[in-house]
Amino acid sequence: MRHIISILMENEPGALSRVVGLFAQRNYNIETLNVAPTEDPTLSRLTVTTVGDDRVIEQITKHLNKLIDVVKLVDLTEGNHIERELMLVKVKALGAARDEVKRTADIFRAQVVDVTPSLYTVQITGDAGKLDAFLQAMAPVGILEVARTGVSGIARGDKVLSL
Amino acid sequence: MELLSGADMIARFLQDEGVEYIYGYPGGAALHIYDALFRQDKVKHILVRHEQAATHAADGYARASGKPGVVLVTSGPGATNAVTGIATAYMDSIPMVVLCGQVMSHLIGDDAFQETDIIGVTRPIVKHSFSINHPSDIPEVLKKAFYLASTGRPGPVVVDIPKDMTAPTERYEYVYPKKVKLRSYNPVSRGHTGQIKKAVDLMLKAKRPIFYTGGGVVTGNASEGLTDLVQRLGFPITTTLMGIGSYPQSDRQCLGWLGMHGSYESNMAMHHADLVVAIGARFDDRVTNNTSKFCPTAKIVHVDIDPSSVSKTVRADVPIVGPAQGVINEMISLVQGKDIAHADALAEWWQKIDGWREERQGKLYEPSVEDEPLKPQEVIEAICRQTHGEAFITTDVGQHQMFAAQYYKFDKPNRFITSGGLGTMGFGFPAAMGIKINYPDDQVVCITGEGSYQMMMQELSTCKQYGVGVKIINLNNASLGMVRQWQDLNYKSRHAHSYMESLPDFQKLTEAYGFTALRVDTNEELEPALERMLADKHELVFLDIYVDPREHVYPMQVPLGSMRDMLLSKTERT
């Protein structure tokens, strides 16, 4: 099963490589990875999506917790949560397709953020499934480049991941 | 307030931390530190002949004393040579602090002379690592390194020190930090009381219980408590290779050690048990054999300080995360004054176990006969007799390691010093050296084979420099015995590169360093040679003992089988 694990870790050089190295070293899988400092500049928040059965996920969280640079973590998929990913897509926009791309972007509540005579750059946010669907819809028009941030997430309700 | 250079801070910190010996090898990036060590005399530096030996020596000391071993090496090749020793300590959870010189910070990343990203290289084999970014950080970083190395589940910590951080011209305030705090590191200080009660409940109701204990009991200083608990309950106990000595092996309740080459009665008892109480052991593949057939009728209690060890390979019915000593003490107070529910069943269980014991009595190996080579097993038994089972025994890796573990009887913890997890050939001799330097009045015997010994024999030179009187037993079968055994069993005796066609004359080699060496070929020569070896505690003596190369280590678990599936000799299997 797919899990989203969010980690608060020391914002120090080498911390990221320890987390990523752990996944490689123990043969765990990283589907997406996303990391940035938090409002507390000594802490970074890293969100990783991974796939594994319960036993593997239990080992992943235990080993992550063992890393000295990891302060706290939560498996967001254990409860209700919000999951978002941002994607920038450059698509061909010539002739009739120009309107078609704009219309499809509207349907997906995406925005055209940059324009040239021959292409649009579209920005879209949502869960991974929505982004995949948008790419499928754009495929016939011609996708030129895709940049995805990887999943970020937060728990619904009163639950807070902080020190 | 005191102003010190980074290099002097390191020397001073080691003094304040109470470090007596460090093991290392100088080089460009570490020279400021070496100069600081030269200008003081409290911390003594042992100059090894290869950095791997420095780590093994520090490791041997740490295993014998329970305190962190300290290593100092230079950047680049100095640091990479230390890697095998760091990995060895990591696999066996041994406290160690490795100080590595590094090129000047403005050169890092330029592929400078003797530059290696040692933090990157060692990342998967350290508990943690630090890089020094400013000289004034040195005291706090070093305190953190020692604290991390020696608390919780111990392990090696690497500190990377760019040369400019130790420059003699830059001085900063030095205060020895008595305490450190790391917000993300809080090792558990006690087990969950509810879980411990559950475990004790199972123990009191068990019919066929067995304790299975490991290195965590030794590093956790819990041998005394464990012995008390096991004797109160009257249960059998088996230990892992790393746990040898955590319960006296000469006691009737001890079945020896378990696993691939463990005792017949240990493996049989594990397979038939209805309750396995694992403490400080990690259900390693050399213990469990096939996990899907492991202990089919047993409930599992698993006590470990490291949550990631619990349910890693075998699911625990009662997981307890906590330090061995604390949990055992709580268990003792809970069993106090209580009777076990099924005393009759336990008596029957012992009958069964004694039956297994008797089955193999006198059949473990065939002693040598006249005109035939000595058996390695009888050599170990003779060493045990002559040292009264009280020596520090270090080993290398292979058949001799298994024979040493099987035939030397240990009644104390921290005495059997072996590379269990990583299985590092070359470990034994430098480890013995590290121990002997710190325990000069004890007998320290390195049991090795000619394959392993040749990986680190340059350390004879170190022993000469510091007058280190270790005893070296070379069980010489002129072949890589364990490899050969597997080739006999799995490759129709095609001995691909498992034999040594060009062995040196070990006697002359030892004499070249000014030490005594004796060659032993027969049973009559054995005891006098051992007596000669042990006569002077402070003299290094090398015994080149020729043993039967055809000998195999038994029992040996059958691959993919259960605990009870064993080869018992070349012709018998369970």
XYZ file of C-alpha atoms in Angstrom:
737
model
C 0.000 0.000 0.000
C 1.047 3.580 -0.636
C 1.973 5.622 2.446
C 2.769 9.297 2.917
C 5.325 9.853 5.675
C 6.028 13.385 6.851
C 9.228 14.009 8.795
C 10.464 16.936 10.859
C 14.245 16.853 10.806
C 17.198 19.019 11.718
C 17.839 21.569 8.992
C 21.495 20.592 8.766
C 23.846 19.561 5.987
C 23.781 15.825 5.483
C 20.395 15.249 7.120
C 18.626 14.703 3.802
C 21.285 12.275 2.600
C 20.792 10.182 5.738
C 17.065 9.859 5.069
C 17.475 9.117 1.372
C 20.427 6.814 2.065
C 18.347 4.802 4.525
C 15.779 4.032 1.831
C 18.464 2.886 -0.611
C 20.419 0.939 2.000
C 17.437 -1.033 3.270
C 15.916 -1.541 -0.149
C 12.836 0.588 0.521
C 11.121 2.463 -2.228
C 10.773 6.245 -2.708
C 7.941 7.263 -5.054
C 8.086 11.005 -4.404
C 10.125 13.224 -2.140
C 9.621 16.798 -1.114
C 11.595 18.850 1.375
C 11.825 22.476 2.575
C 12.526 24.412 5.776
C 9.593 25.113 8.113
C 8.611 28.308 9.948
C 11.277 27.267 12.486
C 14.485 27.634 10.453
C 16.249 24.894 12.455
C 13.732 22.340 11.156
C 13.000 20.963 7.709
C 9.875 19.093 6.749
C 10.356 16.183 4.425
C 7.483 14.261 2.918
C 8.060 10.952 1.231
C 5.589 8.622 -0.456
C 6.533 4.990 -0.347
C 4.966 1.622 -1.045
C 5.082 -1.421 1.212
C 3.080 -3.814 3.342
C 2.482 -3.092 7.033
C 5.670 -4.861 8.112
C 7.827 -2.832 5.730
C 6.171 0.463 6.663
C 6.661 -0.331 10.357
C 10.370 -0.938 9.716
C 10.665 2.243 7.639
C 9.179 4.421 10.366
C 11.256 2.727 13.079
C 14.495 3.155 11.142
C 13.662 6.769 10.272
C 12.992 7.471 13.935
C 16.380 5.998 14.770
C 18.203 8.567 12.653
C 19.610 11.182 14.996
C 18.618 14.017 12.623
C 14.965 12.944 12.563
C 13.054 14.761 15.310
C 9.513 13.535 14.700
C 7.495 11.837 12.025
C 3.953 10.852 11.135
C 2.453 8.403 8.672
C -0.290 10.661 7.265
C -2.092 7.763 5.586
C -2.939 6.343 8.999
C -5.622 9.023 9.387
C -7.625 11.552 7.395
C -5.303 13.885 5.613
C -4.928 16.396 2.831
C -2.539 15.522 0.032
C -1.374 17.989 -2.595
C 1.134 18.109 -5.364
C 1.952 20.988 -7.678
C 2.770 20.433 -11.340
C 3.950 22.724 -14.140
C 3.332 21.447 -17.664
C 4.410 22.881 -20.974
C 2.014 21.820 -23.744
C 1.808 22.599 -27.425
C -0.889 25.216 -28.085
C -1.302 25.762 -31.816
C -4.484 26.381 -33.820
C -7.597 24.660 -32.490
C -5.616 23.046 -29.697
C -4.997 26.448 -28.123
C -8.624 26.743 -27.035
C -8.850 23.072 -26.170
C -5.916 23.320 -23.749
C -7.416 26.374 -22.066
C -10.811 24.678 -21.701
C -9.327 21.507 -20.244
C -7.211 23.567 -17.856
C -10.376 25.318 -16.646
C -12.125 22.018 -16.078
C -9.186 20.895 -13.896
C -9.066 24.327 -12.206
C -5.556 24.735 -13.552
C -4.042 28.067 -14.531
C -2.136 29.068 -17.600
C 0.855 30.886 -16.103
C 3.000 31.527 -19.165
C 2.213 31.926 -22.862
C 4.171 31.913 -26.121
C 2.739 31.888 -29.662
C 3.185 28.122 -29.776
C 2.743 26.830 -26.202
C 1.117 27.246 -22.819
C 2.666 26.590 -19.421
C -0.043 25.300 -17.103
C 0.103 25.161 -13.315
C -2.094 22.633 -11.543
C -2.375 21.422 -7.937
C -4.165 18.427 -6.498
C -3.594 14.877 -5.457
C -1.473 12.608 -7.588
C -4.530 11.079 -9.277
C -5.820 14.435 -10.503
C -2.406 15.376 -11.886
C -2.147 12.041 -13.690
C -5.628 12.582 -15.198
C -4.641 16.022 -16.452
C -1.536 14.620 -18.124
C -3.683 11.974 -19.803
C -6.047 14.643 -21.101
C -3.140 16.671 -22.456
C -1.340 13.770 -24.107
C -3.093 14.069 -27.507
C -2.201 17.771 -27.708
C 1.478 17.142 -27.051
C 3.237 17.453 -23.709
C 6.662 19.112 -23.978
C 7.847 19.152 -20.352
C 6.562 18.202 -16.908
C 7.795 19.374 -13.484
C 6.107 17.847 -10.403
C 6.956 18.739 -6.813
C 6.122 15.377 -5.294
C 3.459 14.953 -2.657
C 3.138 17.211 0.339
C 0.535 16.577 2.986
C -0.945 17.472 6.332
C -3.369 15.770 8.713
C -7.005 16.889 8.826
C -8.497 18.233 12.031
C -6.713 19.047 15.292
C -3.683 16.803 14.779
C -0.473 18.795 14.460
C 3.063 17.675 13.609
C 5.317 19.970 15.619
C 7.836 19.823 18.463
C 38.408 30.774 30.946
C 40.927 28.988 28.800
C 41.832 29.695 25.202
C 42.892 26.655 23.211
C 43.426 25.789 19.567
C 41.098 23.205 18.016
C 43.857 20.603 18.181
C 44.543 21.291 21.860
C 40.806 21.183 22.542
C 40.692 17.661 21.135
C 43.609 16.491 23.299
C 42.167 18.255 26.316
C 38.666 16.915 25.732
C 39.971 13.336 25.537
C 41.701 13.874 28.896
C 38.564 15.330 30.464
C 36.500 12.464 29.058
C 38.851 10.039 30.832
C 40.227 8.438 27.667
C 43.447 6.620 28.422
C 44.433 5.118 25.075
C 43.666 6.041 21.516
C 44.705 4.047 18.461
C 45.705 5.687 15.228
C 48.029 6.609 12.433
C 49.197 10.132 11.569
C 48.997 11.922 8.246
C 48.869 15.438 6.819
C 45.339 16.423 7.776
C 45.734 15.121 11.335
C 49.135 16.595 12.120
C 47.946 19.526 14.261
C 46.092 17.001 16.418
C 49.147 14.754 16.625
C 51.219 17.735 17.713
C 48.722 18.510 20.454
C 48.885 14.889 21.633
C 52.678 15.069 21.671
C 52.572 18.058 24.042
C 50.646 16.198 26.767
C 51.075 12.827 28.424
C 47.693 11.802 29.851
C 46.177 10.374 26.674
C 48.454 7.713 25.249
C 48.476 7.097 21.525
C 49.151 3.634 20.134
C 50.641 3.732 16.667
C 49.257 0.816 14.655
C 50.579 -0.360 11.290
C 47.290 -0.113 9.402
C 44.218 1.966 10.251
C 41.932 -1.080 10.161
C 43.919 -2.412 13.108
C 43.322 0.843 14.987
C 39.561 0.381 14.740
C 39.732 -3.295 15.730
C 42.004 -2.500 18.681
C 39.622 0.219 19.883
C 36.726 -2.186 19.283
C 38.382 -4.992 21.277
C 38.938 -2.619 24.177
C 35.322 -1.436 23.967
C 33.996 -4.998 24.007
C 36.141 -5.928 27.004
C 35.500 -2.775 29.037
C 32.089 -1.528 27.882
C 33.594 1.925 27.297
C 33.925 3.595 23.902
C 37.128 2.908 21.973
C 38.756 5.927 20.338
C 40.475 6.037 16.948
C 42.399 8.853 15.246
C 43.181 8.689 11.532
C 44.035 11.093 8.783
C 41.925 12.012 5.754
C 41.550 10.010 2.547
C 43.232 6.600 2.700
C 43.635 6.856 6.477
C 39.903 7.170 6.866
C 38.947 4.637 4.179
C 41.286 2.056 5.728
C 39.263 2.424 8.926
C 35.976 1.618 7.184
C 36.001 -2.171 7.718
C 36.572 -1.670 11.430
C 33.765 0.874 11.656
C 31.391 -1.520 9.889
C 32.476 -4.321 12.243
C 31.654 -2.185 15.289
C 28.357 -1.060 13.758
C 27.106 -4.587 13.132
C 27.864 -5.644 16.702
C 26.672 -2.372 18.335
C 30.071 -1.488 19.802
C 30.688 2.034 21.172
C 33.467 3.750 19.217
C 34.465 7.305 18.338
C 36.504 7.735 15.163
C 38.225 11.091 14.681
C 39.165 11.635 11.039
C 41.367 14.386 9.725
C 40.008 16.108 6.633
C 41.479 18.487 4.065
C 41.153 22.239 4.779
C 37.532 23.313 4.574
C 38.089 25.612 1.582
C 39.450 22.634 -0.383
C 36.527 20.284 0.347
C 34.910 19.254 -2.918
C 37.944 20.131 -5.043
C 39.305 16.572 -5.124
C 42.197 17.813 -3.040
C 45.141 15.583 -2.112
C 43.974 12.832 0.290
C 40.391 14.051 0.208
C 37.544 11.571 0.676
C 33.938 12.272 1.654
C 34.272 9.994 4.670
C 30.934 11.136 6.098
C 29.343 9.903 2.874
C 31.396 6.721 2.725
C 30.535 5.713 6.293
C 26.936 6.919 6.366
C 25.302 3.464 6.303
C 27.694 2.020 8.918
C 27.660 4.627 11.687
C 25.201 5.464 14.407
C 25.803 9.100 13.547
C 28.506 11.379 12.172
C 29.560 14.985 12.589
C 31.555 17.452 10.593
C 33.303 20.267 12.465
C 32.372 23.661 10.997
C 34.056 25.902 13.559
C 36.828 25.204 16.113
C 34.661 26.447 18.970
C 32.163 23.637 18.225
C 34.739 20.952 19.005
C 34.010 20.327 22.721
C 30.267 20.054 22.234
C 30.486 17.906 19.107
C 32.934 15.518 20.769
C 30.706 15.236 23.836
C 27.767 14.435 21.605
C 29.869 11.849 19.778
C 30.791 10.045 23.014
C 27.241 10.316 24.327
C 25.705 8.873 21.161
C 28.335 6.132 20.824
C 27.806 4.800 24.328
C 24.096 5.210 25.117
C 20.958 3.474 23.853
C 22.003 0.885 21.308
C 25.733 1.716 21.133
C 27.592 2.148 17.871
C 30.406 3.937 16.091
C 30.343 7.719 15.597
C 32.594 9.434 13.052
C 33.816 13.012 13.522
C 35.285 14.637 10.415
C 37.742 17.447 11.269
C 39.028 19.725 8.481
C 42.646 20.664 9.094
C 41.977 24.405 9.478
C 39.635 23.646 12.423
C 42.694 22.521 14.381
C 45.068 25.333 13.359
C 47.410 26.218 16.254
C 47.088 29.954 15.660
C 43.344 30.191 16.218
C 42.333 29.916 19.854
C 38.897 29.762 21.370
C 37.350 29.338 24.762
C 37.363 25.745 26.010
C 34.898 24.442 28.565
C 34.369 20.699 29.037
C 30.642 20.154 28.492
C 29.445 17.932 31.319
C 26.139 17.198 29.620
C 24.670 17.403 26.172
C 21.128 17.342 24.952
C 19.895 16.255 21.567
C 16.223 16.995 21.028
C 15.823 14.146 18.590
C 17.611 11.479 20.636
C 16.027 10.063 23.753
C 16.885 6.394 24.224
C 14.255 4.565 26.239
C 15.169 4.356 29.901
C 12.701 1.626 30.900
C 10.352 -0.933 29.417
C 6.562 -0.679 29.380
C 5.325 -2.081 32.698
C 2.137 -3.530 31.210
C 4.110 -5.402 28.567
C 6.598 -6.691 31.144
C 3.687 -7.998 33.238
C 2.285 -9.749 30.176
C 5.681 -11.337 29.518
C 6.079 -12.508 33.110
C 2.576 -13.924 33.004
C 3.526 -16.021 29.967
C 6.739 -17.076 31.695
C 4.945 -18.279 34.812
C 2.456 -20.282 32.730
C 4.913 -21.724 30.232
C 5.412 -25.465 29.893
C 8.437 -25.533 27.595
C 10.127 -22.139 28.023
C 13.601 -21.076 26.917
C 15.605 -17.891 27.264
C 17.442 -16.752 24.133
C 19.763 -13.861 24.934
C 22.278 -11.866 22.952
C 24.899 -9.159 22.883
C 22.418 -6.636 24.276
C 22.690 -8.330 27.666
C 26.487 -7.969 27.561
C 26.558 -4.339 26.372
C 23.603 -3.545 28.629
C 25.511 -4.799 31.689
C 22.662 -7.114 32.534
C 24.423 -10.463 32.969
C 24.062 -10.526 36.731
C 20.345 -9.781 36.596
C 19.836 -12.280 33.811
C 21.583 -15.028 35.778
C 19.402 -14.263 38.794
C 16.176 -14.293 36.742
C 17.014 -17.500 34.878
C 17.968 -19.289 38.102
C 14.841 -18.162 39.947
C 12.672 -19.577 37.171
C 14.773 -22.681 36.541
C 14.383 -22.310 32.772
C 16.939 -23.390 30.183
C 18.900 -20.656 28.458
C 20.719 -20.447 25.155
C 22.700 -17.424 24.004
C 23.757 -16.057 20.670
C 27.423 -15.964 19.671
C 27.473 -12.331 20.835
C 25.777 -13.250 24.098
C 28.318 -15.904 25.112
C 29.218 -15.521 28.776
C 26.161 -13.444 29.648
C 25.094 -16.546 31.575
C 27.737 -18.925 32.983
C 28.257 -21.685 30.428
C 29.348 -24.203 33.036
C 25.921 -24.015 34.716
C 23.493 -26.835 33.994
C 20.756 -24.459 32.824
C 22.931 -23.161 29.986
C 22.536 -25.125 26.752
C 25.375 -23.316 24.984
C 24.759 -21.134 21.998
C 22.298 -21.543 19.165
C 21.982 -21.182 15.431
C 23.911 -22.320 12.384
C 26.691 -23.996 14.380
C 24.967 -23.889 17.748
C 24.653 -26.855 20.082
C 22.272 -29.680 19.206
C 20.347 -29.265 22.466
C 19.966 -25.494 21.998
C 18.527 -25.784 18.530
C 16.288 -28.723 19.467
C 14.989 -26.895 22.556
C 14.274 -23.734 20.541
C 12.326 -25.713 17.965
C 10.145 -27.451 20.551
C 9.683 -24.555 22.978
C 6.277 -23.047 23.730
C 7.798 -19.768 24.935
C 10.933 -18.003 23.728
C 12.085 -15.092 25.869
C 14.516 -13.131 23.699
C 16.549 -10.430 25.415
C 19.035 -8.219 23.580
C 19.106 -10.532 20.563
C 17.998 -9.684 17.042
C 16.756 -12.911 15.412
C 19.610 -12.784 12.937
C 19.555 -15.148 9.949
C 22.483 -17.135 11.386
C 20.263 -17.870 14.395
C 16.788 -18.443 12.997
C 17.553 -20.440 9.858
C 14.295 -20.298 7.832
C 12.080 -17.785 9.654
C 8.873 -19.378 8.325
C 9.806 -22.636 10.089
C 11.285 -20.931 13.170
C 9.970 -22.070 16.578
C 6.593 -23.207 15.219
C 4.929 -23.716 18.602
C 6.390 -20.816 20.556
C 5.059 -17.500 21.698
C 7.791 -14.881 21.429
C 8.692 -12.273 24.012
C 11.240 -9.847 22.590
C 13.098 -7.347 24.776
C 15.362 -4.919 22.905
C 16.515 -1.340 23.330
C 16.187 -0.735 19.612
C 12.561 -0.632 18.430
C 13.650 -1.409 14.872
C 15.073 -4.750 16.016
C 11.706 -5.837 17.359
C 9.578 -7.734 14.818
C 12.176 -7.103 12.109
C 12.567 -10.716 11.005
C 10.349 -12.614 13.455
C 7.122 -11.107 14.782
C 7.055 -10.728 18.567
C 3.888 -11.621 20.502
C 5.012 -9.455 23.410
C 7.360 -6.705 22.231
C 9.177 -4.790 24.965
C 11.349 -1.826 24.038
C 13.739 -1.044 26.859
C 17.205 -1.553 28.316
C 17.959 -5.186 29.198
C 19.026 -4.438 32.758
C 15.949 -2.414 33.704
C 13.507 -4.836 32.105
C 15.192 -7.871 33.694
C 15.119 -6.216 37.129
C 11.415 -5.510 36.742
C 10.852 -9.111 35.697
C 12.723 -10.305 38.784
C 10.551 -8.238 41.100
C 7.433 -9.613 39.389
C 8.426 -13.283 39.663
C 9.604 -12.898 43.239
C 7.606 -15.123 45.589
C 5.503 -16.533 42.728
C 5.413 -20.177 41.727
C 5.428 -21.345 38.165
C 2.104 -22.849 37.168
C 3.367 -26.046 35.551
C 6.308 -27.338 37.567
C 5.640 -30.895 36.329
C 5.690 -29.783 32.706
C 8.956 -27.938 33.284
C 10.494 -31.067 34.850
C 9.391 -33.047 31.813
C 10.857 -30.354 29.550
C 14.187 -30.725 31.342
C 14.064 -34.485 30.888
C 13.672 -33.957 27.180
C 16.531 -31.464 27.083
C 18.807 -33.743 29.100
C 17.937 -36.504 26.644
C 19.124 -34.340 23.746
C 22.254 -33.533 25.668
C 23.059 -37.175 26.304
C 22.387 -38.093 22.688
C 25.404 -36.090 21.529
C 27.634 -36.632 24.550
C 31.047 -37.865 23.457
C 30.043 -37.683 19.809
C 30.881 -34.045 19.127
C 34.110 -34.864 17.316
C 36.567 -37.703 16.993
C 39.806 -37.025 18.878
C 43.014 -37.396 16.929
C 44.815 -40.719 16.837
C 48.517 -41.356 16.604
C 50.229 -40.291 13.372
C 47.176 -38.269 12.389
C 47.018 -34.469 12.629
C 45.615 -32.753 15.698
C 41.944 -31.840 15.798
C 41.251 -28.114 16.204
C 38.581 -28.896 18.796
C 41.051 -30.592 21.131
C 43.386 -27.614 20.869
C 40.618 -25.277 22.068
C 39.738 -27.634 24.927
C 43.381 -27.646 25.993
C 43.552 -23.833 25.924
C 40.411 -23.669 28.047
C 41.891 -26.087 30.586
C 45.205 -24.273 30.809
C 43.667 -20.797 31.138
C 40.960 -22.088 33.546
C 38.312 -20.586 31.255
C 39.302 -17.126 32.404
C 41.260 -15.637 29.517
C 40.073 -12.983 27.141
C 39.631 -14.916 23.911
C 39.529 -13.044 20.619
C 38.941 -14.770 17.310
C 39.048 -14.130 13.643
C 36.429 -15.558 11.342
C 35.889 -19.060 10.079
C 36.081 -22.592 11.438
C 38.479 -21.655 14.235
C 35.979 -19.028 15.402
C 33.199 -21.598 15.674
C 35.479 -24.130 17.382
C 36.616 -21.475 19.873
C 33.005 -20.608 20.642
C 32.012 -24.265 20.949
C 34.865 -25.659 23.024
C 36.040 -22.810 25.264
C 33.650 -22.464 28.220
C 32.950 -18.889 29.252
C 31.471 -18.074 32.634
C 31.864 -14.316 32.367
C 30.595 -11.717 29.900
C 32.950 -9.491 27.850
C 35.465 -12.330 27.539
C 34.616 -13.830 24.173
C 35.541 -11.129 21.679
C 34.498 -11.911 18.114
C 33.187 -10.228 14.997
C 29.722 -11.769 15.009
C 27.664 -9.617 12.676
C 30.071 -8.547 9.971
C 32.354 -11.588 10.212
C 35.557 -9.638 9.676
C 38.684 -11.686 8.994
C 41.654 -9.864 10.504
C 39.700 -8.742 13.568
C 41.201 -11.043 16.186
C 44.838 -10.028 16.472
C 44.407 -6.222 16.668
C 41.386 -6.685 18.975
C 43.556 -8.784 21.295
C 46.178 -6.061 21.179
C 43.669 -3.395 22.214
C 42.541 -5.543 25.140
C 46.032 -6.505 26.311
C 47.170 -2.861 26.351
C 44.335 -2.065 28.768
C 44.422 -5.320 30.759
C 48.154 -6.084 30.935
C 47.809 -8.578 33.769
C 45.195 -10.758 32.100
C 45.862 -13.540 29.627
C 44.646 -12.401 26.213
C 44.606 -15.153 23.624
C 43.886 -14.602 19.953
C 42.618 -17.782 18.355
C 43.059 -17.429 14.625
C 43.714 -19.290 11.415
C 46.454 -18.756 8.887
C 43.982 -17.118 6.481
C 42.641 -14.459 8.849
C 45.961 -13.877 10.584
C 47.677 -12.921 7.355
C 45.194 -10.090 6.905
C 46.510 -8.182 9.947
C 49.834 -9.783 10.893
C 51.705 -6.508 10.313
C 50.574 -5.617 13.846
C 53.439 -7.722 15.229
C 55.388 -4.528 14.731
C 52.971 -2.575 16.972
C 53.252 -5.296 19.621
C 57.002 -4.982 19.434
C 56.912 -1.203 19.844
C 54.688 -1.286 22.945
C 55.643 -4.672 24.371
C 52.141 -6.110 23.992
C 52.132 -9.679 25.298
C 49.224 -11.241 23.463
C 49.181 -14.957 22.797
C 48.478 -16.088 19.259
C 47.118 -19.517 18.474
C 47.307 -20.148 14.753
C 45.081 -23.127 13.935
C 46.910 -23.882 10.734
C 45.073 -26.156 8.323
C 46.689 -24.547 5.284
C 43.260 -23.764 3.892
C 40.359 -21.366 4.319
C 38.558 -23.946 6.398
C 35.014 -22.620 6.404
C 35.074 -21.874 2.688
C 36.481 -25.336 2.111
C 33.715 -26.848 4.272
C 31.029 -25.160 2.145
C 32.807 -26.288 -0.996
C 32.859 -29.853 0.352
C 29.133 -29.675 1.088
C 27.846 -27.659 -1.877
C 30.427 -27.767 -4.644
C 31.495 -31.433 -4.710
C 34.785 -30.555 -2.970
C 35.960 -28.280 -5.759
C 38.230 -26.160 -3.566
C 38.273 -22.961 -5.571
C 40.845 -20.644 -4.020
C 40.292 -21.916 -0.508
C 43.795 -23.262 -0.034
C 47.063 -21.561 0.670
C 49.884 -22.835 -1.482
C 52.547 -20.443 -0.306
C 52.323 -20.087 3.457
C 55.229 -18.312 5.081
C 57.293 -19.935 7.799
C 55.287 -18.388 10.634
C 57.937 -19.295 13.167
C 60.649 -17.350 11.368
C 58.248 -14.532 10.656
C 57.476 -14.128 14.366
C 61.138 -14.387 15.264
C 61.921 -11.617 12.794
C 60.027 -9.305 15.146
C 61.934 -10.659 18.123
C 59.170 -12.860 19.543
C 59.000 -16.536 20.381
C 57.159 -18.964 18.163
C 56.674 -22.710 18.443
C 55.399 -25.199 15.953
C 53.037 -27.904 17.200
C 52.178 -31.027 15.212
C 51.252 -33.663 17.773
C 49.215 -34.148 20.885
C 52.366 -34.657 22.975
C 53.706 -31.300 21.901
C 50.455 -29.444 22.543
C 50.256 -29.131 26.331
C 53.927 -28.231 26.868
C 53.699 -25.626 24.107
C 50.632 -24.073 25.737
C 52.383 -24.044 29.098
C 55.348 -22.317 27.525
C 53.030 -19.823 25.836
C 51.227 -18.909 29.052
C 54.304 -18.902 31.320
C 54.988 -15.174 31.079
C 51.887 -13.007 30.842
C 53.813 -10.173 29.298
C 55.498 -12.074 26.506
C 54.068 -12.398 23.021
C 54.171 -16.038 21.978
C 52.961 -17.460 18.693
C 51.938 -21.089 18.370
C 51.689 -22.459 14.857
C 49.495 -25.483 15.432
C 48.944 -27.776 12.476
C 45.430 -29.207 12.557
C 43.409 -31.547 10.402
C 42.248 -29.707 7.252
C 39.497 -32.277 6.652
C 37.648 -31.338 9.827
C 34.194 -29.731 9.507
C 32.268 -27.659 12.036
C 29.191 -29.491 13.321
C 26.358 -29.239 14.114
C 25.452 -27.267 11.024
C 21.935 -26.211 10.248
C 20.559 -27.343 6.914
C 19.840 -24.306 4.701
C 16.177 -23.243 4.552
C 15.279 -25.729 7.282
C 13.968 -25.185 10.780
C 16.090 -24.881 13.918
C 16.147 -28.649 14.390
C 17.321 -29.503 10.870
C 21.025 -30.102 11.376
C 23.944 -32.017 9.995
C 25.578 -33.599 13.038
C 28.676 -35.000 11.374
C 29.795 -35.914 7.877
C 27.443 -38.884 7.978
C 24.612 -38.020 10.400
C 21.721 -35.599 10.159
C 18.610 -34.993 12.264
